XYZ file of C-alpha atoms in Angstrom:
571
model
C 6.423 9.715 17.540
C 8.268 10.276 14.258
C 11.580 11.803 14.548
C 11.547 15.726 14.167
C 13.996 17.347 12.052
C 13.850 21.046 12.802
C 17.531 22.239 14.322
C 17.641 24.661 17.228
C 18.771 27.231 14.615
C 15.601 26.600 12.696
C 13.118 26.530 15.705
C 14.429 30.156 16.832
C 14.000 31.454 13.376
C 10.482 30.240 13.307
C 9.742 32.191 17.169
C 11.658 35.325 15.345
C 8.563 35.350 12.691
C 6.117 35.572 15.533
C 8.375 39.056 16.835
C 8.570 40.530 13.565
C 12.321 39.715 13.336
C 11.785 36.833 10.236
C 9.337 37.337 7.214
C 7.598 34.097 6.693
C 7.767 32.413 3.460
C 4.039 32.043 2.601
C 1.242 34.139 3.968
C -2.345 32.278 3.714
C -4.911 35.410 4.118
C -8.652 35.082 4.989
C -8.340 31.453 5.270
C -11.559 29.473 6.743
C -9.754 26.480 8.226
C -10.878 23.240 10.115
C -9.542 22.584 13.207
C -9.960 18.855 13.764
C -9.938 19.102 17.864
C -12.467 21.861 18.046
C -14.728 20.126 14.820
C -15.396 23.509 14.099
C -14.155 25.844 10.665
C -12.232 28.748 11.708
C -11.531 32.177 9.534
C -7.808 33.695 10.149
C -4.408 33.676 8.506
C -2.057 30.668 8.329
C 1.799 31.764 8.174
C 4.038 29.298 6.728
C 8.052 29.391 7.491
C 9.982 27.009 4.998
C 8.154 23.644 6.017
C 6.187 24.827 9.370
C 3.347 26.495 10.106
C 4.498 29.112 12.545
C 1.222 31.123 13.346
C -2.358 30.256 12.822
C -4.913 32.878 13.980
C -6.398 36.755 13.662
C -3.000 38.537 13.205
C -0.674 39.124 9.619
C 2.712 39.191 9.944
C 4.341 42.588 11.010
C 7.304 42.247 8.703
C 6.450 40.479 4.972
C 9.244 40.943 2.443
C 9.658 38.181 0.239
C 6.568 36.874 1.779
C 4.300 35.131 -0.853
C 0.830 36.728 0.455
C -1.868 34.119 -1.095
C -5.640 35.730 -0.483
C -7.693 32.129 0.282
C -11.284 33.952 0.761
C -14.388 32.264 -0.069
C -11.885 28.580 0.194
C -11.473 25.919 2.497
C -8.301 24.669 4.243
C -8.042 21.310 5.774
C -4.670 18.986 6.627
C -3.012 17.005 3.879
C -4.834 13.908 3.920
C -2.823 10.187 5.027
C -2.804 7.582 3.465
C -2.404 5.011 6.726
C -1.832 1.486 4.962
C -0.231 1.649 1.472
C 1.420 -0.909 -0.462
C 3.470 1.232 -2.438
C 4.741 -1.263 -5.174
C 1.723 -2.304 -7.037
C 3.515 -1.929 -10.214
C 3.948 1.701 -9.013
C 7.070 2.896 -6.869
C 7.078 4.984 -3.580
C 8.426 8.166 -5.449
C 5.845 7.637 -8.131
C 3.136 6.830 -6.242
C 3.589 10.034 -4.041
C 4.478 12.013 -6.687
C 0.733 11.220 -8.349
C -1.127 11.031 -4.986
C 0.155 14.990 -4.240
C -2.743 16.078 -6.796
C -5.382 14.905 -5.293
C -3.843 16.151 -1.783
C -2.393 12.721 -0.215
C 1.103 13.760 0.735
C 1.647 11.081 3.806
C 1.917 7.801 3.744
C 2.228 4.984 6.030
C 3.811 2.012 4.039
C 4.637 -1.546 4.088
C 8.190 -2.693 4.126
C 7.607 -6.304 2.473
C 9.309 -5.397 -0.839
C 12.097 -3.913 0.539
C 12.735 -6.822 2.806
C 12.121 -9.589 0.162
C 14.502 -7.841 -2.125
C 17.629 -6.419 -0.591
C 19.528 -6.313 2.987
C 18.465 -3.631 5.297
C 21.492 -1.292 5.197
C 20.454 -1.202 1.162
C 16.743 -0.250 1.885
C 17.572 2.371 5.007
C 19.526 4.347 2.215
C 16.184 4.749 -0.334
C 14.021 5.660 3.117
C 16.821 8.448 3.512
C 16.368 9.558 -0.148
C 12.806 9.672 0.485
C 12.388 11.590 3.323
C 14.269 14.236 1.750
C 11.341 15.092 -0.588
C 8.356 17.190 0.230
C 6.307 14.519 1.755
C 5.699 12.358 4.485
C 7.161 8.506 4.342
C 6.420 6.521 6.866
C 6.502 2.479 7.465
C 5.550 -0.953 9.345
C 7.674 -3.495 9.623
C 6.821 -7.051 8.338
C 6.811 -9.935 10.491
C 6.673 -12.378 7.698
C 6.445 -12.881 3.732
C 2.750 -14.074 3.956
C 4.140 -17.005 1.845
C 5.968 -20.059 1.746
C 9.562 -19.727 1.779
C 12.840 -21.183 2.164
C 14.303 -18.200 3.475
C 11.992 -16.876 5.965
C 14.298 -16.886 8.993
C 16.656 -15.158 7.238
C 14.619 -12.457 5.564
C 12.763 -12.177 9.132
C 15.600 -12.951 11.492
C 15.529 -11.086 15.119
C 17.781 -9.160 14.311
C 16.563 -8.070 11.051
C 13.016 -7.280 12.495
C 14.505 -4.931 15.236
C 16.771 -3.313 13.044
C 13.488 -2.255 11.251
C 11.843 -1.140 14.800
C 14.856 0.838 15.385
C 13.855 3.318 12.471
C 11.999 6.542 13.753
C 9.894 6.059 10.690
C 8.384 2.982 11.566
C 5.121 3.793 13.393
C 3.716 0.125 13.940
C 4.684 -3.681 13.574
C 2.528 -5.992 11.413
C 0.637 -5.866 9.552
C -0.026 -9.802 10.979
C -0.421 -11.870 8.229
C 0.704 -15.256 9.763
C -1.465 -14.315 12.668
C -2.056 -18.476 12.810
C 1.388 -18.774 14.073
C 1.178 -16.948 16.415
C -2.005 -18.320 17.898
C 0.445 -21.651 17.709
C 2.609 -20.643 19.821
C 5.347 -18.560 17.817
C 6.891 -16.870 20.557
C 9.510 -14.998 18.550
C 6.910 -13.140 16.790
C 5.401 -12.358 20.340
C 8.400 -11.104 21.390
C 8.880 -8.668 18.155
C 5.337 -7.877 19.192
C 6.624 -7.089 22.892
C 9.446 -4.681 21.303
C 7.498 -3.074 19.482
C 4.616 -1.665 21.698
C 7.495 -0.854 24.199
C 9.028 1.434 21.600
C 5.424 3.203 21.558
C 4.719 1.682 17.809
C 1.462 0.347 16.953
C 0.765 -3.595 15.994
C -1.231 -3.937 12.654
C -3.747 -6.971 12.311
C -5.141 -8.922 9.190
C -8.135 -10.845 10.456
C -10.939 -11.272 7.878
C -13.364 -12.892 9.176
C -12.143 -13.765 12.207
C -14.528 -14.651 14.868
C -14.829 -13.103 18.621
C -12.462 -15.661 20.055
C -10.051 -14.786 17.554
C -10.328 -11.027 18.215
C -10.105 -11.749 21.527
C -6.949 -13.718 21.653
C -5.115 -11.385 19.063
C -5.559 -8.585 21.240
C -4.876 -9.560 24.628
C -1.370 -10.999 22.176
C -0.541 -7.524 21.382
C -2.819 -6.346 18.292
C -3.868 -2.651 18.561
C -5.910 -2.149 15.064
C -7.273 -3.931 11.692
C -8.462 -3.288 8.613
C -10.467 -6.208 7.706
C -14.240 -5.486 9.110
C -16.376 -6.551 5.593
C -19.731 -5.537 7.282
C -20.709 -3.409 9.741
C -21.171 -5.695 12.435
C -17.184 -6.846 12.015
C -16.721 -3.153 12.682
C -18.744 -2.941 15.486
C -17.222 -6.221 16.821
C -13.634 -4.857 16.620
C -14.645 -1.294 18.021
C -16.209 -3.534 21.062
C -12.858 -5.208 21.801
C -10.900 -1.875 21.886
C -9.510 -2.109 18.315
C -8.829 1.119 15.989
C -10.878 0.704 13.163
C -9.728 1.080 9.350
C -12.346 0.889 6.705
C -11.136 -0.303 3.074
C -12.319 0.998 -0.065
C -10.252 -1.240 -3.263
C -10.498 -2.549 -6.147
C -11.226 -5.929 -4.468
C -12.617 -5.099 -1.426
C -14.858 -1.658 -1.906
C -16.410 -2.140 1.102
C -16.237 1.575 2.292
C -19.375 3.372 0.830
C -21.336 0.721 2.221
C -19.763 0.674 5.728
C -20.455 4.135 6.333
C -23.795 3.778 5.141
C -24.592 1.384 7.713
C -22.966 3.520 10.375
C -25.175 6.647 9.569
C -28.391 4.291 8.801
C -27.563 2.958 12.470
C -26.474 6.219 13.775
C -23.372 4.941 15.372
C -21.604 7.553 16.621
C -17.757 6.145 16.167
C -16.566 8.541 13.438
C -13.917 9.731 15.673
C -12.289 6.363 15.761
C -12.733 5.476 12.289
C -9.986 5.859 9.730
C -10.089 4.933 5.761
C -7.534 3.587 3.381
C -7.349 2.753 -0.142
C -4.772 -0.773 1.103
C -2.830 -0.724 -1.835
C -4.482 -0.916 -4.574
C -3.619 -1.249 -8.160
C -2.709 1.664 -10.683
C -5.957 1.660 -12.314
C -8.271 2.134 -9.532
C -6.758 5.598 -8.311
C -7.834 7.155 -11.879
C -10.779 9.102 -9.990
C -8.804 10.018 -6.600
C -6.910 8.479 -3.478
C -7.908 9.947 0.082
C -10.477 12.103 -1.170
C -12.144 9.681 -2.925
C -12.819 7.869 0.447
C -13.696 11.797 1.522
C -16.163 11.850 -1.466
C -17.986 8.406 -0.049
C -17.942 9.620 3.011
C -19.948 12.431 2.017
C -22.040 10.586 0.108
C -22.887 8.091 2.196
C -24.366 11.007 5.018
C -21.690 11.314 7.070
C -20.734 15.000 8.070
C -17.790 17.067 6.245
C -15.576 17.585 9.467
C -15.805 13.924 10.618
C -15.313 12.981 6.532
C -12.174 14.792 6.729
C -10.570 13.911 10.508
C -10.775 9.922 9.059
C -8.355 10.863 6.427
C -6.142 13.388 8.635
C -6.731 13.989 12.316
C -7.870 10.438 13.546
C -5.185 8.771 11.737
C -2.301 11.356 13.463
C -3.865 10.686 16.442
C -4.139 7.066 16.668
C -0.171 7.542 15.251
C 0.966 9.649 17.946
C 1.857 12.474 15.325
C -0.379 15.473 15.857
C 2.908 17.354 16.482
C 3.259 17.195 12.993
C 0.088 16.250 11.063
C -3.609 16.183 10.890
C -4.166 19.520 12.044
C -4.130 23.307 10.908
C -2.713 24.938 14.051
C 0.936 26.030 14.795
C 3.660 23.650 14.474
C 2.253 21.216 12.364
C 4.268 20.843 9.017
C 2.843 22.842 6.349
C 1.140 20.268 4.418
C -2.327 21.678 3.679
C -5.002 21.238 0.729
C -6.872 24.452 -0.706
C -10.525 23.488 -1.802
C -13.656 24.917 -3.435
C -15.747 23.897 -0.335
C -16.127 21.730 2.094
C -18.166 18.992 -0.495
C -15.228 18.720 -2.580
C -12.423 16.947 -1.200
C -10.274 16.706 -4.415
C -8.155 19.817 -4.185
C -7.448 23.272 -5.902
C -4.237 24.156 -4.805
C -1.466 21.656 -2.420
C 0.967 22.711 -0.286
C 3.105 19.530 1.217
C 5.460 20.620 3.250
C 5.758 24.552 2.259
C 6.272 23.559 -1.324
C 3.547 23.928 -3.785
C 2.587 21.149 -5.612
C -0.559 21.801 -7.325
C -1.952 25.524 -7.939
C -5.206 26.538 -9.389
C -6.048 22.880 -10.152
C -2.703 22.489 -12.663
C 0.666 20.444 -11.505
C 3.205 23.484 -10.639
C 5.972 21.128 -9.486
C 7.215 17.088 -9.701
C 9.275 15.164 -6.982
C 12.787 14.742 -7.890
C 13.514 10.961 -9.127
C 15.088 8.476 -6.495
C 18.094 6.235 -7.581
C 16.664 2.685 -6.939
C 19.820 1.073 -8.260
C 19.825 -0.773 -5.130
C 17.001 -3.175 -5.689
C 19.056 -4.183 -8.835
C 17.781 -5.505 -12.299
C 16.450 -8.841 -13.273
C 18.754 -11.175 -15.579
C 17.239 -14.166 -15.716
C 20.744 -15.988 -16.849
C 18.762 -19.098 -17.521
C 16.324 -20.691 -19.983
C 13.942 -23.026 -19.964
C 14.072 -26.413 -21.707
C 10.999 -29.075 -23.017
C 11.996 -31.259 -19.649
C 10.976 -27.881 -17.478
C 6.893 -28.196 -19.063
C 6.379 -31.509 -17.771
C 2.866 -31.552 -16.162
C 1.779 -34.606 -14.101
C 0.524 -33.458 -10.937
C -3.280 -34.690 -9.669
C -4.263 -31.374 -8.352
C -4.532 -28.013 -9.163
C -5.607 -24.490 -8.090
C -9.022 -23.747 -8.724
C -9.803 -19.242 -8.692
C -13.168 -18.693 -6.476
C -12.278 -15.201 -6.894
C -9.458 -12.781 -8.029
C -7.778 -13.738 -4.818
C -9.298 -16.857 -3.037
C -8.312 -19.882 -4.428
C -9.102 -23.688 -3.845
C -7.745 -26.933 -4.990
C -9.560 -29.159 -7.731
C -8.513 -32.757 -8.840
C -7.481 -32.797 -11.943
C -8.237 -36.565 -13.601
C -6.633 -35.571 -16.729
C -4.743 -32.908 -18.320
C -6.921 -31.410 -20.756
C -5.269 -27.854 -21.327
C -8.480 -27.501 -23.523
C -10.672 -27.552 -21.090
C -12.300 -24.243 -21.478
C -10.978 -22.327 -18.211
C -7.988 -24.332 -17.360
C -4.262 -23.010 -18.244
C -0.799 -24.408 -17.579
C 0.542 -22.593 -14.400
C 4.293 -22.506 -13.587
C 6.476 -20.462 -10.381
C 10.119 -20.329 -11.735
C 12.714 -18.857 -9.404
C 14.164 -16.195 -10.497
C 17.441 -17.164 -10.353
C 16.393 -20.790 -12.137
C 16.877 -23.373 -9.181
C 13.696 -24.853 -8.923
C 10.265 -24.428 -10.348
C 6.637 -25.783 -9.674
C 4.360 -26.857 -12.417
C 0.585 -27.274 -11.685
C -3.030 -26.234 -13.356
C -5.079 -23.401 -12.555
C -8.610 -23.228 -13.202
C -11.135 -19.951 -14.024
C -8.093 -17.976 -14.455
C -9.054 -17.689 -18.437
C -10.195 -18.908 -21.393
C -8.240 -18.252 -24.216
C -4.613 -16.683 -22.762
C -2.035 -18.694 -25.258
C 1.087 -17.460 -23.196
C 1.105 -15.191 -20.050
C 4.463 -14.243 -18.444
C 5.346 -12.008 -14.886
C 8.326 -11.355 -12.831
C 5.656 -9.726 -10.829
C 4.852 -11.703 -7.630
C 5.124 -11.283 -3.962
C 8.441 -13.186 -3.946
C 9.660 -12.077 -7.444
C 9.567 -15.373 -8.880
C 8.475 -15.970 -12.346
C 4.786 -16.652 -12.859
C 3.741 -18.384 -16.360
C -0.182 -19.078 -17.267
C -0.990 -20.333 -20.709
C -2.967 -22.812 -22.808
C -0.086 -23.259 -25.338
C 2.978 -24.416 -23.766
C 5.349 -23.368 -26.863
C 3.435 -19.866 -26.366
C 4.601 -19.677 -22.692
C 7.978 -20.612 -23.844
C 8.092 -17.724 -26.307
C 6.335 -15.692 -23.135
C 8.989 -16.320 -21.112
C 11.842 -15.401 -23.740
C 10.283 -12.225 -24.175
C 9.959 -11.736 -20.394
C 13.896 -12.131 -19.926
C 14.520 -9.963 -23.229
C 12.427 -6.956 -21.218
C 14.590 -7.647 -18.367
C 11.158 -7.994 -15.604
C 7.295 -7.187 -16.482
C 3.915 -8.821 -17.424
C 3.157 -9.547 -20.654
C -0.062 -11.872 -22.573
C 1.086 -12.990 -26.069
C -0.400 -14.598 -28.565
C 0.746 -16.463 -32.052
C 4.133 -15.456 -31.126
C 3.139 -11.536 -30.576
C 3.132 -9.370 -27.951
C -0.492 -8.507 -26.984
C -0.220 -6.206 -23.955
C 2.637 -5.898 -22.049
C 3.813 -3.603 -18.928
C 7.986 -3.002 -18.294
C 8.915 -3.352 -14.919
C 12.508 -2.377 -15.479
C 13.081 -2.171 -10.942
C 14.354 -5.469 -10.065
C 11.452 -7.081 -12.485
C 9.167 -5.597 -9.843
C 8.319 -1.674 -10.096
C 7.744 0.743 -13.108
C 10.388 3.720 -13.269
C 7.628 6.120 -14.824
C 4.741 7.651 -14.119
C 1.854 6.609 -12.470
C -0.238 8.598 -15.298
C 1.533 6.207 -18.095
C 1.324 3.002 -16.189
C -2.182 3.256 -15.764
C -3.106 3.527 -19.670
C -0.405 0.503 -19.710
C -2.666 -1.499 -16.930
C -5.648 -0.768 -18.619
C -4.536 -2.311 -21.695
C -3.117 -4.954 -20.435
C -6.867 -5.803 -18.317
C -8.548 -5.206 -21.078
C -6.686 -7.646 -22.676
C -7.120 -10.235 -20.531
C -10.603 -9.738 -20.120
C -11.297 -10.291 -23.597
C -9.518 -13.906 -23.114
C -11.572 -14.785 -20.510
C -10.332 -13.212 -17.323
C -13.537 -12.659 -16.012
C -12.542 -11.256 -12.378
C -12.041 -7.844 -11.096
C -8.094 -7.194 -11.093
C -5.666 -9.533 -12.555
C -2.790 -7.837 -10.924
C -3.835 -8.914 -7.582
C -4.213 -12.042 -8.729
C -0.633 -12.465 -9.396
C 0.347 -11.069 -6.496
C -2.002 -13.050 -4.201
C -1.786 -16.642 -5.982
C 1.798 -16.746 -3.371
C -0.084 -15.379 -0.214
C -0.326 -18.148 2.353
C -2.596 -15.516 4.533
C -5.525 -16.049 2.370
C -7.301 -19.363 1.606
C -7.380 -22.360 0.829
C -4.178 -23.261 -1.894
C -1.054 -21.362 -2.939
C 1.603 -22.182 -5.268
C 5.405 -20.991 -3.387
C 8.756 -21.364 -2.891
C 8.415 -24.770 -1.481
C 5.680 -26.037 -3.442
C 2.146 -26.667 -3.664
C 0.726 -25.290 -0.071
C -2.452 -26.228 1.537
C -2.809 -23.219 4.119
C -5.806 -24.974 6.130
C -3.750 -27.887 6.413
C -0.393 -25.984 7.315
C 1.474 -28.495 4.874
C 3.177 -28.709 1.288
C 0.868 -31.133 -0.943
C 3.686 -30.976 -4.149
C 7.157 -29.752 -3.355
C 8.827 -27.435 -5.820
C 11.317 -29.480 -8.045
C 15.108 -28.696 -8.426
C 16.164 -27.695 -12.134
C-alpha cells in the first residue's frame, strides 16, 4: 500500500466538511459517476477538499464559501485512468511524460526504475522521486533486478543492498519486471531472495515471459512471479489466467496486440474482464499522438467489450491488483481527487481533468502545466574523447542480422562489403571512451551514410553507417550536441533529436519531441529503415532478454548460448 500523506490536522479538516464546519474546495453537482465495485453509474454530488474526495452521494454541502460549485449534468465521471507499466524515458522524461499524459486523463503511473539505476547512485535518484511526488500526480515504481544486458557492472548497479534500498521505498509497488528470468531458472538464488523480500513487504513481482511455454509459467510462479504482460494471443492469456497470473494486455508501437486480444475474449465470451488490465509498456513519443489510457479505453470499446469493464482495466482492476483502492480507481470517499469529466461513456478521451484537486484540463483546453523538475542529478554527457582511424577497424566474421525492429540474429559475414545493399558499419562506444565493439548489422538500412546515439539502454554510444568518414563526422556532431540521435549525410545534419539529460532524455515537451521523432523516422525510412520504430531499435539492439544476438558492454553476446562470441576491445 502506497504511503499516505494526509496529517491528522488534514484528516479532521476533511470530517469538519462533512459537519458543515469546512467549505470544500470543489463542488461536482449532478454528477453521474461509475462506481467500479458496484459496475453500476451513479447520479449525486462529488465534494472535493484540497486533494480528497471527502463526500460522494445525494447531499450538497451545508456551508460553500469559496467553494468552486461545477454543474456536471448530462457528463460522465470515472477515476483517473493508470498507466500500470511505463517506461518513462523513451526520449521523454517522467515530468514530461505526465505532464502530456494529464490531457488525455492518465495522471498515475507505475514506472520502471532501470534508468535511474543505470545512471546515478540511489540517494541521487530518491531525491527526483521526492520532487515528483510533490506534483499533482501519482508516481509510482518497480524495482529492477537486472540491466537486461551485458555488463561489467551488474553486481554493482544490482548489489543486495542496492535492490532493497529500492524495496524500502513506499512507492515501489512490485519487483521485476524479470527480464533475466533464465537466471533465475539457473539457479540465481540472490535474485530469489530479492524475490522473497519483496512479496513479504506486500509488493508485487513483475514477469517478462514471451512465449514462454506451460512449464515455464509454471516454474516462474511457484518462484515468486505474480503477473505478466507478454500474452501475444489469446490462448497465452488464457494460459497465464489458468496458472493464477494477473493479466496485462499490451497495445505499442511494436507489439499492438490489444484490439485483437479483446476481440478474441468477446468472440469467445470469456468472462475475465475483471482481471484484465491494459498498458501502453512504454512506448515511443510518436505513438501517443492519438491518446494513452483511453486509447486502450477506445479499443476496448471497439472491440465489444462493455463501457464499465473498458474503464475498471484502466482504473479499478489495476488499484486493486496494487493494493491501492484507498487511494485510486474509484469515485467514492477518500480516494484522491483524481477524476476525468467526459461527454459519455463512448468517449474515453476527456473534457475536463482533475488530478489530485487541481485542474488540469477544462472544457477540452490545457488550464494548467506541471512545474519543471531539476534533473541536474543525472548529469550531462561530455564525451572528453575522440575517435581515431585505428577505432574503425572492422574484421570480425559475424554480424547482427535485424528479423525485426527488435529481434535480431547473427549472420556470417565472408567479406566486408559495406555496399552490400542493407548492411551498415555498427559500433557501441562507451561513453566515457574505454572500450568499444565494432561489428556489421544487417536490414537495419539502405542508404544511412552516418547515424549517431547516446541513446541506448546503457548510455553507450551507438554508430550505424555505410560511410565510415560520415560516422566520424556523426559522432563529432553527437559530442558537439552534448547527447542525442542524429542521421547525417554529405557532412549535414539530416534529422536530429537533442537529448540534453545525461545524453538520454529530452528537457521539453512531449508535443515538440514528437514532431522531432517524426522527422527523424521519416528520415530514416526514406534510407531504407523499413521497420516499425527505430527508436526501439536502439534501445533493444543491448537487451540480452530478447533473442538471439546483442552487441554490450562486454562484447558480442549470444543470449541462447549464455556466452560472449567477440569481446569488446580496450581503446
Amino acid at each position: 500500500m502506497p504511503e499516505i500523506n494526509w496529517k491528522i490536522k488534514d484528516i479532521r479538516e476533511q470530517v469538519a466538511v462533512i459537519d458543515g464546519k469546512v467549505a470544500p474546495t470543489i463542488v461536482l453537482k449532478n454528477a453521474r459517476y461509475l462506481h467500479s465495485i458496484l459496475k453500476t453509474w451513479i447520479e449525486g454530488n462529488i465534494w472535493i477538499l484540497n486533494d480528497r474526495i471527502v463526500y460522494v452521494g445525494e447531499r450538497m454541502p451545508a456551508f460553500v464559501e469559496g467553494t468552486e460549485i461545477v454543474d456536471v449534468a448530462g457528463k460522465i465521471i470515472v477515476p483517473s485512468y493508470i498507466e500500470p507499466h511505463v517506461h518513462p524515458f523513451q526520449l521523454y522524461n517522467p515530468q514530461s511524460f505526465a505532464d502530456f499524459a494529464a490531457q488525455t486523463g492518465t495522471t498515475a503511473f507505475i514506472s520502471d526504475n532501470m534508468t535511474f539505476a543505470a545512471l546515478m547512485d540511489n540517494e541521487k535518484a530518491f531525491t527526483i522521486l521526492e520532487q515528483l511526488r510533490q506534483l499533482p500526480f501519482s508516481f509510482y515504481w518497480w524495482a529492477r533486478f537486472d540491466s537486461q544486458t551485458e555488463t561489467e557492472l551488474e553486481e554493482e548497479i544490482y548489489s543486495t543492498a542496492s535492490v532493497l534500498e529500492w524495496l524500502e521505498q513506499d512507492s515501489v509497488l512490485l519487483g521485476g519486471e524479470l527480464t533475466a528470468w533464465p537466471k533465475l531458472l539457473r539457479g540465481d538464488d540472490q535474485m530469489l531472495h530479492w524475490i522473497q523480500v519483496a512479496k513479504l513487504k506486500g509488493k508485487k513481482i513483475e514477469g517478462h515471459f514471451p512465449g514462454a511455454s506451460e512449464r515455464t509459467l509454471a516454474r516462474m510462479k511457484l518462484l515468486g512471479a505474480d503477473g505478466d504482460h507478454e500474452a501475444m494471443t489469446i490462448e497465452e492469456v488464457e494460459s497465464r489466467l489458468l496458472h493464477g497470473y494477473a493479466v496485462t494486455l499490451r497495445y505499442s508501437s511494436i507489439r499492438p496486440d490489444l484490439p485483437q486480444l479483446l476481440k478474441d475474449a468477446v468472440a469467445k465470451q470469456l468472462n475475465v474482464f475483471d482481471h484484465l488490465m491494459m498498458t501502453t509498456d512504454g512506448s515511443t513519443p510518436s505513438f501517443y499522438q492519438d491518446g494513452i489510457m483511453d486509447k486502450c479505453i477506445q479499443a476496448a470499446l471497439d472491440a465489444g467489450v462493455a463501457p464499465i469493464d473498458a474503464y475498471n482495466m484502466a482504473t479499478y482492476n489495476i488499484a486493486r491488483y496494487y493494493n491501492m483502492t484507498g487511494l485510486h480507481g474509484l469515485v467514492a470517499t477518500g480516494r484522491y481527487a483524481s477524476l476525468n469529466i467526459l461527454q459519455d461513456e463512448f468517449s474515453p478521451t476527456p473534457q475536463g481533468v482533475l488530478s489530485k484537486g487541481i485542474w488540469l484540463k477544462r472544457d477540452n483546453s490545457k488550464v494548467a502545466s506541471l512545474p519543471t523538475i531539476d534533473w541536474s542529478a543525472f548529469g550531462e554527457l561530455h564525451m572528453d574523447f575522440d575517435l581515431c582511424d585505428e577505432d574503425f577497424q572492422f574484421s570480425m566474421p559475424v554480424g547482427i542480422e535485424m528479423v525485426n525492429d527488435v529481434i535480431t540474429k547473427p549472420y556470417s559475414i565472408p567479406h566486408l562489403n559495406h555496399s552490400a545493399a542493407d548492411e551498415c558499419y555498427l559500433m557501441l562506444v562507451d561513453r566515457q571512451g574505454k572500450w568499444r565493439i565494432n561489428t556489421m548489422i544487417k536490414g537495419f538500412a539502405s542508404s544511412v551514410q552516418g547515424f549517431a546515439s547516446s541513446y541506448s539502454t546503457t548510455g553507450d554510444i551507438i554508430l550505424i553507417g555505410k560511410s565510415i568518414e560520415e560516422m566520424k563526422f556523426a559522432f563529432a556532431k553527437l559530442k558537439e550536441m552534448n547527447g542525442g540521435i542524429l542521421l547525417t549525410e554529405n557532412k549535414q545534419i539530416v534529422a536530429s533529436i537533442d537529448l540534453p539529460i545525461a545524453g538520454s532524455l529530452y528537457d521539453g515537451d512531449v508535443e515538440t519531441l514528437i514532431d522531432k521523432e517524426l522527422a527523424l523516422k521519416a528520415a530514416l525510412h526514406e534510407r531504407g529503415y523499413s521497420h516499425t520504430d527505430a527508436i526501439y531499435t536502439l534501445l533493444f539492439l543491448q537487451s540480452t532478454h530478447l533473442p538471439y544476438i546483442r552487441i554490450t558492454r562486454k562484447g558480442l553476446f549470444d543470449v541462447l548460448k549464455n556466452r560472449v562470441l567477440l569481446s569488446a576491445v580496450m581503446r
